[in-house]
Amino acid sequence: MKMTADKENTEEKILEAAKEVFLEKGNDGTRMQEIADKAGINKSLLHYYYRSKEKLFAAVFKYAFSQFAPRIFSAFKDDEDFFALIRNFISVYIDIVSKNPFIPLFIINEINKKNTVFTNVIKMSGINPQVFKDRIQKEINNGKIKSIDPNQLIINTIGMCIFPVIGRPLIQVILFEDNKAEYDKFLESRKTEVADFIINSIKI
Amino acid sequence: MKMTADKENTEEKILEAAKEVFLEKGNDGTRMQEIADKAGINKSLLHYYYRSKEKLFAAVFKYAFSQFAPRIFSAFKDDEDFFALIRNFISVYIDIVSKNPFIPLFIINEINKKNTVFTNVIKMSGINPQVFKDRIQKEINNGKIKSIDPNQLIINTIGMCIFPVIGRPLIQVILFEDNKAEYDKFLESRKTEVADFIINSIKI
DNA sequence: CGTAAATTTGACCAATTGGTTAAACCATAT
DNA sequence: ATATGGTTTAACCAATTGGTCAAATTTACG
């Protein structure tokens, strides 16, 4: 029997290559040959370790989603001051999406095709927005923030974090004359700007 | 020579079918045969009227973009009260994206592939965000709203309008137990909620 | 009508794609 | 060393895809 080190090495190389290609080009745009080339292996090995393109894609999707969605809510467990919590969450979240710019669009895309894969992944991911909602409602009840539908606040927040990343190529051209450095600065400053914007809106 | 009525009829049918398929499935996911079937014509006619898939796609992209982006800024010409302007813009914008839910994601997607088609379309579209920026800056100078980077405000606004539409399948499951009617209500109420949220944040 | 041009169709093609398979390769245990 | 079983490869395949082309059909018009 061969050592598992080698096996895992190849299997790992495949998954890494698959991540790169799938995340950038989506399911339809991805060619198995390109993944094999990027992994530096024979195409047949893809089918040896993952049986089909669909299975390999599912593995990538699972990774992308687990990498992403849970972190959305993990930052919310603390018992910190609510505004500090918001500041921290937004800073962390913008940082994540900025460093993994392909993941949000990838997830949104595949979710918009009624791909059955994603439904299971979501259910399995144990996402629980109730923690969010409860905390927001608590702050409202305590008179710390204005009354607002928690769902609205949540979507506002995530929308402001994600949109500038997935719409980057367009926004960078229209608003920043395609100046990459300027846009990076813009994204960086959003870590505090968005938080300020939200807090200004909901504080009493 | 055949009457133009018939020709335009077929050409129109093709474009309509192409819109449907391309917008829903993207460039990679679209099959010429499916467009032909949806238009009820022979596949060869696609190449007769539009020379290639790329050309046909370009036509659809041009339509989608022209349908969409210009409207972003058109609502901003007026000399209305600034807050009324915001309310109106957001209401109109959310209405458009809600009724054309595939267009924003379609544009964002194709723009994230360095497809050369889109660069030209953008340049040709005559989009001018300066009207926006100037108006915002004016309101700041007049002391009507708090100081804020106009770019930040613009991205905040559009992000809050678009995200709940392109992320719908995911959000609807996670936050609304996949209740379509509830989500429609949610989107509808955002026409005022988002405006309130923004105005609360920037008003002095 | 008759004819020429525009339109429409079905048959066909070369290239690509995901996937299969049998043989080759290699590490290990006896 | 050699048999064993996991690993890797090259050759191959059926299906799909965008696209072509010549023939057939329809339309306009003298």
Coordinates of C-alpha atoms (C1' of nucleotides) in Angstrom, one line a residue:
Chain A
M1 CA 0.0 0.0 0.0
K2 CA 1.3 3.4 -0.9
M3 CA 1.9 5.9 1.8
T4 CA -1.1 8.1 2.4
A5 CA 1.2 11.2 2.3
D6 CA 1.5 10.8 -1.5
K7 CA -2.2 10.1 -2.0
E8 CA -3.3 13.0 0.0
N9 CA -0.7 15.1 -1.7
T10 CA -2.3 14.4 -5.1
E11 CA -5.8 14.6 -3.9
E12 CA -4.9 17.9 -2.2
K13 CA -3.3 19.2 -5.4
I14 CA -6.4 18.4 -7.3
L15 CA -8.7 20.1 -4.9
E16 CA -6.4 23.2 -4.8
A17 CA -6.4 23.4 -8.6
A18 CA -10.1 22.8 -8.7
K19 CA -10.7 25.6 -6.3
E20 CA -8.8 28.0 -8.4
V21 CA -10.5 27.2 -11.6
F22 CA -14.1 26.7 -10.4
L23 CA -14.0 29.8 -8.2
E24 CA -12.9 31.9 -11.1
K25 CA -14.8 30.4 -14.0
G26 CA -17.8 28.8 -12.4
N27 CA -19.1 25.3 -13.1
D28 CA -20.0 25.9 -16.8
G29 CA -16.8 27.7 -17.6
T30 CA -14.5 25.1 -16.0
R31 CA -12.8 22.4 -18.0
M32 CA -11.5 19.3 -16.3
Q33 CA -8.4 19.4 -18.5
E34 CA -7.6 22.9 -17.1
I35 CA -7.8 21.6 -13.6
A36 CA -5.5 18.7 -14.5
D37 CA -3.0 21.0 -16.1
K38 CA -3.0 23.3 -13.1
A39 CA -2.5 20.4 -10.8
G40 CA 0.2 19.0 -13.1
I41 CA -1.4 15.6 -13.4
N42 CA -3.2 13.4 -15.8
K43 CA -6.8 14.2 -16.4
S44 CA -7.8 10.6 -15.5
L45 CA -6.7 11.2 -11.9
L46 CA -9.5 13.7 -11.5
H47 CA -11.9 10.9 -12.0
Y48 CA -9.9 8.5 -10.0
Y49 CA -10.1 10.6 -6.8
Y50 CA -13.4 12.4 -7.5
R51 CA -15.7 10.4 -9.6
S52 CA -17.1 13.1 -11.8
K53 CA -17.0 16.8 -12.5
E54 CA -20.1 17.3 -10.5
K55 CA -18.6 15.6 -7.4
L56 CA -15.4 17.7 -7.7
F57 CA -17.5 20.8 -8.0
A58 CA -19.5 19.8 -5.0
A59 CA -16.3 19.5 -3.0
V60 CA -15.3 23.0 -4.1
F61 CA -18.7 24.5 -3.4
K62 CA -18.7 22.9 0.0
Y63 CA -15.3 24.4 0.8
A64 CA -16.3 27.8 -0.5
F65 CA -19.5 27.9 1.5
S66 CA -17.9 26.6 4.7
Q67 CA -15.1 29.0 4.3
F68 CA -17.6 31.8 4.0
A69 CA -21.0 31.7 5.4
P70 CA -20.2 30.4 8.9
R71 CA -17.7 33.1 9.5
I72 CA -20.6 35.5 8.9
F73 CA -22.1 34.6 12.1
S74 CA -19.2 33.4 14.2
A75 CA -18.1 37.0 14.9
F76 CA -21.4 37.6 16.6
K77 CA -21.2 35.3 19.6
D78 CA -19.4 37.7 21.8
D79 CA -21.0 39.7 24.5
E80 CA -19.2 42.9 23.5
D81 CA -20.7 46.3 23.1
F82 CA -23.1 46.2 20.2
F83 CA -21.4 49.0 18.2
A84 CA -18.0 47.5 18.8
L85 CA -19.4 44.2 17.6
I86 CA -20.6 45.8 14.4
R87 CA -17.3 47.5 13.8
N88 CA -15.5 44.3 14.3
F89 CA -17.8 42.2 12.2
I90 CA -17.7 44.6 9.3
S91 CA -13.9 44.9 9.4
V92 CA -13.4 41.2 9.5
Y93 CA -16.0 40.5 6.9
I94 CA -14.7 43.1 4.4
D95 CA -11.3 41.7 5.0
I96 CA -12.4 38.2 4.2
V97 CA -14.2 39.1 1.0
S98 CA -11.4 41.3 -0.2
K99 CA -8.9 38.5 0.2
N100 CA -11.3 35.9 -1.4
P101 CA -13.0 38.1 -4.0
F102 CA -14.2 35.2 -6.1
I103 CA -16.0 33.3 -3.4
P104 CA -19.1 35.5 -2.9
L105 CA -19.9 35.7 -6.6
F106 CA -19.2 32.0 -7.0
I107 CA -21.7 31.1 -4.3
I108 CA -24.3 33.6 -5.5
N109 CA -24.0 32.3 -9.0
E110 CA -24.3 28.6 -8.2
I111 CA -27.1 29.3 -5.8
N112 CA -29.1 31.1 -8.5
K113 CA -29.0 27.9 -10.6
K114 CA -31.3 25.6 -8.8
N115 CA -28.4 23.3 -8.3
T116 CA -29.5 20.8 -5.7
V117 CA -26.0 20.6 -4.3
F118 CA -26.2 23.9 -2.5
T119 CA -29.5 23.2 -0.7
N120 CA -27.9 20.4 1.2
V121 CA -24.8 22.3 2.0
I122 CA -26.8 25.1 3.4
K123 CA -28.8 22.9 5.6
M124 CA -25.7 21.1 6.8
S125 CA -23.8 24.3 7.5
G126 CA -25.7 24.9 10.7
I127 CA -26.1 28.6 10.0
N128 CA -28.2 30.3 12.6
P129 CA -29.1 33.9 12.0
Q130 CA -31.3 33.8 15.0
V131 CA -28.3 34.8 17.2
F132 CA -28.1 37.9 15.0
K133 CA -31.8 38.8 15.1
D134 CA -32.0 38.2 18.9
R135 CA -29.1 40.5 19.6
I136 CA -30.4 43.2 17.4
Q137 CA -33.9 42.9 18.9
K138 CA -32.3 43.1 22.4
E139 CA -30.5 46.3 21.6
I140 CA -33.8 47.8 20.3
N141 CA -35.6 46.8 23.4
N142 CA -32.9 48.2 25.6
G143 CA -33.3 51.5 23.8
K144 CA -29.7 51.5 22.5
I145 CA -30.7 51.6 18.8
K146 CA -33.7 52.8 16.8
S147 CA -36.4 50.3 16.0
I148 CA -35.5 48.4 12.8
D149 CA -36.4 45.1 11.2
P150 CA -33.4 42.9 12.0
N151 CA -33.6 41.3 8.6
Q152 CA -33.3 44.7 7.0
L153 CA -30.3 45.6 9.0
I154 CA -28.6 42.3 8.3
I155 CA -29.1 42.5 4.6
N156 CA -28.0 46.2 4.5
T157 CA -24.8 45.2 6.3
I158 CA -23.9 42.3 4.1
G159 CA -24.9 44.0 1.0
M160 CA -22.6 46.9 1.7
C161 CA -19.7 44.5 2.4
I162 CA -20.1 42.3 -0.6
F163 CA -21.2 44.5 -3.4
P164 CA -18.0 46.6 -3.8
V165 CA -16.1 43.3 -4.2
I166 CA -18.3 41.5 -6.6
G167 CA -19.0 44.6 -8.6
R168 CA -15.4 45.7 -8.5
P169 CA -14.5 45.6 -12.2
L170 CA -17.4 47.8 -13.0
I171 CA -17.2 50.2 -10.1
Q172 CA -13.5 50.6 -10.4
V173 CA -13.9 51.7 -14.0
I174 CA -16.8 54.0 -13.5
L175 CA -16.0 55.6 -10.2
F176 CA -12.2 55.3 -10.0
E177 CA -10.9 55.5 -13.6
D178 CA -9.7 51.9 -13.3
N179 CA -7.2 52.9 -10.6
K180 CA -6.5 49.6 -8.7
A181 CA -4.6 51.2 -5.9
E182 CA -7.3 53.8 -5.3
Y183 CA -9.9 51.1 -5.2
D184 CA -7.8 49.0 -2.7
K185 CA -7.7 52.1 -0.5
F186 CA -11.4 52.6 -1.0
L187 CA -12.1 49.0 0.2
E188 CA -9.8 49.4 3.1
S189 CA -11.4 52.6 4.3
R190 CA -14.8 50.9 4.0
K191 CA -13.9 48.8 7.0
T192 CA -14.6 51.8 9.2
E193 CA -16.8 53.8 6.8
V194 CA -19.5 51.2 6.5
A195 CA -19.5 50.7 10.3
D196 CA -19.8 54.5 10.8
F197 CA -22.6 54.6 8.2
I198 CA -24.6 51.9 9.9
I199 CA -24.1 53.1 13.5
N200 CA -25.0 56.7 12.5
S201 CA -28.2 55.3 11.1
I202 CA -29.3 53.2 14.0
K203 CA -28.0 55.0 17.0
I204 CA -30.5 57.0 19.0
Chain B
M1 CA -37.0 42.0 -51.1
K2 CA -39.0 40.7 -48.2
M3 CA -40.9 43.1 -46.0
T4 CA -39.0 44.3 -43.1
A5 CA -41.8 43.5 -40.8
D6 CA -41.2 39.8 -41.1
K7 CA -37.4 40.1 -40.9
E8 CA -37.6 42.2 -37.8
N9 CA -40.1 39.8 -36.4
T10 CA -37.7 36.9 -36.7
E11 CA -34.7 39.0 -35.6
E12 CA -36.7 40.3 -32.7
K13 CA -37.8 36.8 -31.7
I14 CA -34.2 35.7 -31.7
L15 CA -33.1 38.5 -29.5
E16 CA -36.0 38.0 -27.1
A17 CA -35.2 34.3 -26.8
A18 CA -31.5 35.1 -26.5
K19 CA -32.2 37.6 -23.7
E20 CA -34.1 35.0 -21.7
V21 CA -31.5 32.3 -22.0
F22 CA -28.3 34.4 -21.7
L23 CA -29.6 36.4 -18.8
E24 CA -30.6 33.3 -16.9
K25 CA -27.7 31.0 -17.8
G26 CA -24.8 33.3 -18.7
N27 CA -22.6 33.0 -21.7
D28 CA -21.0 29.6 -20.8
G29 CA -24.3 28.1 -19.8
T30 CA -26.2 29.1 -22.9
R31 CA -26.6 26.7 -25.9
M32 CA -27.5 28.1 -29.3
Q33 CA -29.9 25.3 -29.8
E34 CA -31.9 26.3 -26.7
I35 CA -32.2 29.9 -28.0
A36 CA -33.4 28.5 -31.3
D37 CA -36.0 26.3 -29.7
K38 CA -37.2 29.1 -27.5
A39 CA -37.6 31.3 -30.6
G40 CA -39.3 28.5 -32.5
I41 CA -36.8 28.6 -35.4
N42 CA -34.0 26.7 -37.0
K43 CA -30.7 27.1 -35.3
S44 CA -29.1 28.2 -38.6
L45 CA -31.1 31.4 -38.4
L46 CA -29.2 32.5 -35.4
H47 CA -26.1 32.6 -37.5
Y48 CA -28.0 34.1 -40.4
Y49 CA -29.0 37.2 -38.4
Y50 CA -26.2 37.3 -35.8
R51 CA -23.0 35.8 -37.1
S52 CA -21.8 34.1 -34.1
K53 CA -22.7 33.3 -30.5
E54 CA -20.3 36.0 -29.4
K55 CA -22.1 38.6 -31.5
L56 CA -25.5 37.5 -30.2
F57 CA -24.2 37.6 -26.7
A58 CA -22.8 41.1 -27.2
A59 CA -26.3 42.2 -28.4
V60 CA -27.8 40.9 -25.2
F61 CA -25.2 42.3 -23.0
K62 CA -25.6 45.7 -24.7
Y63 CA -29.3 45.6 -24.1
A64 CA -28.9 44.5 -20.5
F65 CA -26.4 47.2 -19.7
S66 CA -28.3 49.9 -21.5
Q67 CA -31.5 48.8 -19.8
F68 CA -29.8 49.1 -16.4
A69 CA -26.9 51.3 -15.8
P70 CA -28.1 54.5 -17.4
R71 CA -31.3 54.3 -15.3
I72 CA -29.1 54.4 -12.3
F73 CA -28.1 58.0 -13.0
S74 CA -31.1 59.3 -14.9
A75 CA -33.2 59.6 -11.8
F76 CA -30.7 62.0 -10.5
K77 CA -31.1 64.9 -12.8
D78 CA -33.9 66.6 -11.0
D79 CA -33.5 69.5 -8.7
E80 CA -35.7 68.1 -6.1
D81 CA -35.1 68.0 -2.4
F82 CA -32.1 65.7 -1.8
F83 CA -33.9 63.4 0.6
A84 CA -36.9 63.1 -1.7
L85 CA -34.4 62.4 -4.5
I86 CA -32.9 59.6 -2.5
R87 CA -36.3 58.1 -1.7
N88 CA -37.4 58.3 -5.3
F89 CA -34.2 56.8 -6.6
I90 CA -34.1 53.9 -4.3
S91 CA -37.8 53.1 -4.8
V92 CA -37.3 53.2 -8.6
Y93 CA -34.1 51.2 -8.5
I94 CA -35.3 48.4 -6.2
D95 CA -38.4 48.2 -8.4
I96 CA -36.3 47.8 -11.6
V97 CA -34.0 45.1 -10.1
S98 CA -36.9 43.3 -8.6
K99 CA -38.6 43.1 -11.9
N100 CA -35.4 42.2 -13.8
P101 CA -33.7 40.0 -11.2
F102 CA -31.4 38.3 -13.6
I103 CA -29.8 41.5 -15.1
P104 CA -27.6 42.6 -12.2
L105 CA -26.0 39.2 -11.7
F106 CA -25.6 38.8 -15.4
I107 CA -23.8 42.1 -15.8
I108 CA -21.6 41.5 -12.7
N109 CA -20.7 38.0 -14.0
E110 CA -19.7 38.9 -17.5
I111 CA -17.8 41.9 -16.2
N112 CA -15.8 39.7 -13.9
K113 CA -14.6 37.8 -16.9
K114 CA -12.3 40.2 -18.6
N115 CA -14.6 39.9 -21.6
T116 CA -13.5 42.8 -23.8
V117 CA -17.1 43.3 -24.9
F118 CA -18.2 45.0 -21.8
T119 CA -15.4 47.7 -21.7
N120 CA -16.6 49.1 -24.9
V121 CA -20.2 49.0 -23.9
I122 CA -19.4 50.9 -20.7
K123 CA -17.4 53.6 -22.5
M124 CA -20.3 53.9 -25.0
S125 CA -23.0 54.1 -22.4
G126 CA -22.1 57.7 -21.4
I127 CA -22.4 57.0 -17.7
N128 CA -21.5 60.0 -15.7
P129 CA -21.4 59.6 -12.0
Q130 CA -20.1 63.1 -11.6
V131 CA -23.7 64.4 -11.4
F132 CA -24.1 62.2 -8.4
K133 CA -20.9 63.1 -6.7
D134 CA -21.4 66.8 -7.3
R135 CA -24.9 66.8 -5.9
I136 CA -23.8 64.9 -2.8
Q137 CA -20.9 67.3 -2.3
K138 CA -23.2 70.3 -2.6
E139 CA -25.5 68.9 0.1
I140 CA -22.5 68.4 2.4
N141 CA -21.2 72.0 1.7
N142 CA -24.7 73.4 2.4
G143 CA -24.7 71.6 5.7
K144 CA -27.7 69.5 4.9
I145 CA -26.0 66.2 5.4
K146 CA -23.0 64.9 7.3
S147 CA -19.6 64.8 5.6
I148 CA -19.2 61.6 3.7
D149 CA -17.2 60.4 0.7
P150 CA -19.7 60.5 -2.1
N151 CA -18.2 57.2 -3.5
Q152 CA -18.9 55.5 -0.3
L153 CA -22.5 56.7 -0.2
I154 CA -23.1 55.7 -3.8
I155 CA -21.8 52.2 -3.3
N156 CA -23.7 51.8 0.0
T157 CA -26.9 52.7 -1.8
I158 CA -26.5 50.5 -4.8
G159 CA -25.2 47.6 -2.7
M160 CA -28.3 47.7 -0.5
C161 CA -30.5 47.7 -3.5
I162 CA -28.9 45.0 -5.5
F163 CA -27.7 42.5 -3.0
P164 CA -31.1 41.3 -1.8
V165 CA -32.0 40.5 -5.4
I166 CA -28.9 38.7 -6.5
G167 CA -28.6 36.9 -3.2
R168 CA -32.2 36.1 -3.0
P169 CA -32.2 32.3 -3.2
L170 CA -29.7 32.1 -0.4
I171 CA -31.2 34.8 1.8
Q172 CA -34.7 33.6 1.3
V173 CA -33.8 30.2 2.6
I174 CA -31.7 31.4 5.5
L175 CA -33.7 34.3 6.8
F176 CA -37.2 33.6 5.5
E177 CA -37.6 29.8 5.6
D178 CA -37.9 29.9 1.8
N179 CA -41.2 31.8 2.0
K180 CA -41.5 33.6 -1.4
A181 CA -44.4 35.8 -0.5
E182 CA -42.6 37.0 2.7
Y183 CA -39.5 37.8 0.7
D184 CA -41.5 39.8 -1.9
K185 CA -43.0 41.8 1.0
F186 CA -39.5 42.2 2.3
L187 CA -38.2 43.6 -1.0
E188 CA -41.2 45.9 -1.3
S189 CA -40.7 47.3 2.1
R190 CA -37.1 47.9 1.4
K191 CA -38.1 50.7 -1.0
T192 CA -38.7 52.9 2.0
E193 CA -36.6 51.0 4.6
V194 CA -33.4 51.5 2.7
A195 CA -34.1 55.2 2.1
D196 CA -34.9 55.7 5.8
F197 CA -31.7 53.9 6.7
I198 CA -29.6 56.1 4.5
I199 CA -31.3 59.3 5.4
N200 CA -31.0 58.5 9.1
S201 CA -27.3 58.0 8.6
I202 CA -26.4 61.1 6.7
K203 CA -28.9 63.7 8.1
I204 CA -27.5 66.2 10.5
Chain C
dC1 C1' -46.4 34.5 -64.4
dG2 C1' -41.4 34.3 -63.6
dT3 C1' -37.3 35.4 -61.6
dA4 C1' -34.1 37.1 -58.5
dA5 C1' -33.2 38.0 -53.9
dA6 C1' -34.0 37.1 -49.2
dT7 C1' -35.3 33.7 -45.8
dT8 C1' -35.5 29.1 -43.8
dT9 C1' -34.3 24.4 -43.3
dG10 C1' -31.9 19.9 -42.6
dA11 C1' -27.8 17.6 -43.2
dC12 C1' -23.3 17.8 -42.0
dC13 C1' -18.6 19.0 -39.8
dA14 C1' -14.6 19.7 -36.9
dA15 C1' -13.5 20.6 -32.4
dT16 C1' -14.3 20.0 -27.6
dT17 C1' -15.9 17.7 -23.6
dG18 C1' -16.6 14.6 -19.6
dG19 C1' -15.7 10.1 -19.0
dT20 C1' -13.8 5.1 -19.6
dT21 C1' -10.4 1.5 -19.8
dA22 C1' -6.6 -1.3 -20.1
dA23 C1' -2.0 -1.3 -19.5
dA24 C1' 2.0 0.6 -17.1
dC25 C1' 4.1 2.0 -12.9
dC26 C1' 5.5 1.8 -8.2
dA27 C1' 5.8 1.0 -3.3
dT28 C1' 5.5 -2.4 0.1
dA29 C1' 5.1 -6.9 2.5
dT30 C1' 6.4 -11.7 2.5
Chain D
dA1 C1' 12.6 -11.3 -6.1
dT2 C1' 8.0 -11.3 -6.9
dA3 C1' 3.3 -10.9 -6.0
dT4 C1' -0.1 -7.5 -4.6
dG5 C1' -2.8 -3.5 -4.7
dG6 C1' -2.9 1.3 -5.0
dT7 C1' -1.6 5.0 -8.4
dT8 C1' -0.7 7.1 -12.9
dT9 C1' -0.9 7.3 -17.8
dA10 C1' -2.1 7.3 -22.8
dA11 C1' -5.4 6.0 -26.0
dC12 C1' -9.9 6.1 -26.9
dC13 C1' -15.1 7.1 -27.0
dA14 C1' -19.8 8.9 -27.3
dA15 C1' -22.1 13.0 -26.9
dT16 C1' -22.4 17.8 -27.4
dT17 C1' -21.3 22.2 -29.5
dG18 C1' -20.8 26.3 -32.5
dG19 C1' -20.8 26.8 -37.0
dT20 C1' -21.2 25.8 -42.3
dC21 C1' -23.5 25.0 -46.7
dA22 C1' -26.2 23.8 -50.3
dA23 C1' -30.8 23.0 -51.3
dA24 C1' -35.6 24.3 -50.6
dT25 C1' -39.0 27.7 -49.6
dT26 C1' -40.9 32.2 -49.5
dT27 C1' -41.4 37.0 -50.8
dA28 C1' -41.1 41.0 -53.7
dC29 C1' -41.6 43.0 -58.0
dG30 C1' -41.2 43.9 -63.1

